[in-house]
């Protein structure tokens, strides 16, 4: 079945370390997104990409970086510059044409020790 | 500014009772509206969406929502709640152009009492 795979499900990081969260989709979707979720804050957009080799900053891009070298993959790096990285991270995708509906992965929970 | 407001942070409903979750939006263009549901530690699942046409839309799991342009609202309803409906619910708004990101509300947590 098609879907979005996020890994790892749980990740622990020491302060000062960079970590990369993986997001892979086999839905043949063009656009991919990263959202951050904190309790009581809803989902906030970090980065998104509409086509390969192109991406745009969202509302809270500081301290994060992304790449989009393949249509299927959109990894997110949480850098040491992100002051409060402990959160639940959600990857999503959708087609470039037609119904504007996001499909979500199961999420990755990052905890900074 | 574009935004989505879900006024109720937490709602408790008795099993078998009716449910209404409120959502108000502010959006400069014609809005595309969505309701998603999230179980703890999981991703979001689409319940229903409104793009155009009939303002009362039906979704999965017996949910429906009504778009009221004059009130900038898109409230979610269910006539009889089941214990398995306990989850967090998110309202979202987006543009018609494919590729643009959705704006989410902060969510409403639904608890179901027996």
Coordinates of C-alpha atoms in Angstrom, one line a residue:
Chain A
X1 CA 0.0 0.0 0.0
X2 CA 1.1 3.5 -0.7
X3 CA 2.0 5.8 2.1
X4 CA 4.5 7.9 4.0
X5 CA 7.2 6.4 6.1
X6 CA 8.9 8.4 8.8
X7 CA 11.9 7.2 10.7
X8 CA 12.9 6.9 13.4
X9 CA 9.7 6.8 15.4
X10 CA 11.6 8.0 18.5
X11 CA 14.9 9.8 18.6
X12 CA 17.0 11.1 21.5
X13 CA 19.6 13.8 21.0
X14 CA 22.2 15.4 23.2
X15 CA 22.4 19.2 23.1
X16 CA 24.6 20.4 20.3
X17 CA 24.1 17.5 18.0
X18 CA 22.4 17.6 14.6
X19 CA 19.9 14.9 13.8
X20 CA 18.1 14.0 10.6
X21 CA 14.6 12.8 10.4
X22 CA 13.7 10.7 7.3
X23 CA 10.5 11.0 5.3
X24 CA 9.9 8.7 2.3
X25 CA 6.7 8.5 0.3
X26 CA 5.6 6.1 -2.5
X27 CA 2.4 8.0 -3.4
X28 CA 4.0 9.7 -6.4
X29 CA 3.2 13.0 -4.7
X30 CA 4.9 16.2 -5.9
X31 CA 4.7 18.3 -2.8
X32 CA 6.1 17.4 0.6
X33 CA 5.9 19.2 3.9
X34 CA 7.3 19.2 7.4
X35 CA 5.3 20.3 10.4
X36 CA 6.2 20.6 14.0
X37 CA 3.6 19.7 16.7
X38 CA 3.8 20.9 20.3
X39 CA 1.1 20.4 22.9
X40 CA -1.6 23.0 22.6
X41 CA 0.1 24.6 19.6
X42 CA -1.3 22.7 16.7
X43 CA 0.8 22.1 13.7
X44 CA 3.3 24.7 12.5
X45 CA 5.0 24.6 9.1
X46 CA 8.7 24.2 9.0
X47 CA 9.6 23.7 5.3
X48 CA 7.8 22.6 2.2
X49 CA 8.8 21.5 -1.3
X50 CA 6.7 21.6 -4.4
X51 CA 9.2 20.0 -6.8
X52 CA 12.6 18.3 -6.7
X53 CA 15.6 20.5 -5.9
X54 CA 13.3 23.3 -4.6
X55 CA 11.9 24.1 -1.2
X56 CA 10.6 27.1 0.8
X57 CA 10.7 28.1 4.4
X58 CA 7.6 27.9 6.5
X59 CA 6.7 29.8 9.6
X60 CA 9.4 28.3 11.9
X61 CA 12.3 27.4 9.6
X62 CA 15.1 28.7 11.9
X63 CA 17.3 26.0 13.1
X64 CA 16.1 23.5 10.5
X65 CA 17.3 22.5 7.1
X66 CA 15.9 20.2 4.3
X67 CA 16.9 18.8 1.0
X68 CA 14.8 17.4 -1.9
X69 CA 17.1 15.5 -4.2
X70 CA 14.5 12.8 -5.0
X71 CA 10.8 13.1 -5.5
X72 CA 10.2 10.4 -2.9
X73 CA 12.4 11.8 -0.1
X74 CA 12.3 14.9 2.0
X75 CA 14.7 14.6 5.0
X76 CA 14.6 17.2 7.8
X77 CA 17.8 18.1 9.7
X78 CA 17.3 19.6 13.2
X79 CA 20.5 21.5 13.8
X80 CA 22.1 22.6 17.0
X81 CA 20.9 26.1 16.2
X82 CA 17.3 25.0 17.0
X83 CA 16.9 26.2 20.6
X84 CA 14.0 24.0 21.6
X85 CA 13.9 21.0 19.4
X86 CA 12.0 18.6 21.6
X87 CA 8.7 18.0 19.7
X88 CA 6.7 15.7 17.5
X89 CA 7.5 16.1 13.8
X90 CA 5.1 15.2 11.1
X91 CA 5.8 14.8 7.4
X92 CA 3.1 15.1 4.8
X93 CA 2.7 15.1 1.0
X94 CA 0.1 15.8 -1.7
X95 CA -0.3 15.8 -5.4
X96 CA 0.6 18.9 -7.3
X97 CA -2.7 18.8 -9.2
X98 CA -6.2 17.9 -8.3
X99 CA -7.5 17.5 -4.8
X100 CA -5.5 19.6 -2.3
X101 CA -5.5 16.9 0.4
X102 CA -2.5 16.2 2.7
X103 CA -1.5 12.7 3.5
X104 CA 0.5 12.4 6.8
X105 CA 3.1 10.0 8.1
X106 CA 3.0 8.6 11.6
X107 CA 5.4 11.1 13.0
X108 CA 8.8 11.2 14.7
X109 CA 9.2 12.2 18.3
X110 CA 12.5 14.0 19.1
X111 CA 13.7 14.4 22.6
X112 CA 16.7 16.4 23.6
X113 CA 18.4 15.2 26.7
Chain B
X1 CA -3.7 37.3 8.4
X2 CA -4.7 33.8 7.6
X3 CA -5.6 31.8 10.6
X4 CA -7.8 29.1 12.0
X5 CA -9.3 29.2 15.5
X6 CA -10.6 26.3 17.4
X7 CA -12.2 27.9 20.5
X8 CA -12.4 24.8 22.6
X9 CA -9.2 23.2 23.8
X10 CA -10.8 20.3 25.5
X11 CA -14.4 18.8 25.3
X12 CA -15.8 15.9 27.2
X13 CA -18.9 14.2 25.8
X14 CA -20.9 11.2 27.1
X15 CA -20.9 8.2 24.9
X16 CA -24.0 8.3 22.7
X17 CA -24.4 12.0 23.0
X18 CA -24.0 14.4 20.1
X19 CA -20.9 16.4 19.4
X20 CA -20.1 19.7 17.8
X21 CA -16.5 21.0 17.5
X22 CA -16.1 24.6 16.4
X23 CA -13.8 26.0 13.8
X24 CA -13.5 29.6 12.6
X25 CA -11.2 30.7 9.9
X26 CA -9.7 33.9 8.4
X27 CA -8.6 33.5 4.8
X28 CA -8.2 36.0 2.0
X29 CA -9.1 33.7 -0.8
X30 CA -11.8 31.1 -1.4
X31 CA -11.0 28.6 1.4
X32 CA -10.6 24.9 1.1
X33 CA -11.5 23.5 4.5
X34 CA -10.5 20.3 6.2
X35 CA -11.0 18.3 9.4
X36 CA -8.3 15.9 10.5
X37 CA -8.2 13.5 13.5
X38 CA -5.1 12.4 15.4
X39 CA -4.8 9.5 17.9
X40 CA -2.0 9.8 20.5
X41 CA 1.4 9.5 19.0
X42 CA 0.1 9.0 15.5
X43 CA -0.2 11.0 12.3
X44 CA -3.3 12.8 11.1
X45 CA -6.1 11.2 9.3
X46 CA -8.5 13.1 7.0
X47 CA -12.1 13.1 8.2
X48 CA -13.6 15.3 5.6
X49 CA -13.0 18.2 3.3
X50 CA -14.9 21.1 1.7
X51 CA -13.9 22.5 -1.7
X52 CA -17.1 23.8 -3.2
X53 CA -20.8 22.9 -3.8
X54 CA -23.0 21.6 -1.0
X55 CA -22.1 23.3 2.2
X56 CA -22.9 20.2 4.3
X57 CA -20.2 17.6 3.7
X58 CA -20.1 14.0 4.9
X59 CA -16.9 12.3 6.1
X60 CA -15.7 9.1 7.5
X61 CA -16.7 7.5 10.8
X62 CA -20.1 9.2 10.7
X63 CA -18.8 12.8 10.9
X64 CA -20.2 15.8 9.0
X65 CA -19.3 19.4 8.8
X66 CA -21.2 22.5 7.6
X67 CA -19.5 25.4 5.8
X68 CA -21.1 28.8 6.7
X69 CA -19.4 31.6 4.7
X70 CA -21.2 34.4 6.5
X71 CA -19.9 33.1 9.8
X72 CA -16.5 32.0 8.5
X73 CA -17.1 28.7 10.2
X74 CA -16.7 25.0 9.5
X75 CA -18.0 23.2 12.5
X76 CA -17.7 19.4 12.8
X77 CA -20.6 17.3 14.1
X78 CA -21.5 13.8 15.0
X79 CA -24.9 12.7 16.1
X80 CA -23.8 9.9 18.5
X81 CA -20.3 9.7 19.9
X82 CA -18.5 6.4 20.4
X83 CA -15.7 5.8 22.9
X84 CA -13.3 5.3 20.0
X85 CA -13.9 8.9 18.9
X86 CA -11.7 10.1 21.7
X87 CA -8.8 11.9 20.0
X88 CA -7.5 15.3 19.0
X89 CA -9.3 17.1 16.1
X90 CA -7.7 19.7 13.9
X91 CA -9.4 22.1 11.5
X92 CA -7.3 23.4 8.6
X93 CA -7.7 25.8 5.8
X94 CA -5.8 26.1 2.5
X95 CA -5.8 27.7 -0.9
X96 CA -7.1 26.1 -4.0
X97 CA -3.7 26.1 -5.6
X98 CA -2.0 22.8 -5.3
X99 CA 1.3 22.8 -3.5
X100 CA 0.4 25.5 -1.0
X101 CA 0.6 24.5 2.7
X102 CA -2.4 24.1 5.0
X103 CA -2.9 26.3 8.0
X104 CA -4.0 24.4 11.1
X105 CA -5.9 25.3 14.2
X106 CA -4.4 24.4 17.6
X107 CA -6.7 21.4 18.0
X108 CA -9.5 20.3 20.2
X109 CA -9.1 17.2 22.4
X110 CA -12.2 15.1 22.7
X111 CA -12.7 12.9 25.7
X112 CA -15.6 10.4 25.8
X113 CA -17.1 9.4 29.2
X114 CA -19.1 6.3 29.8

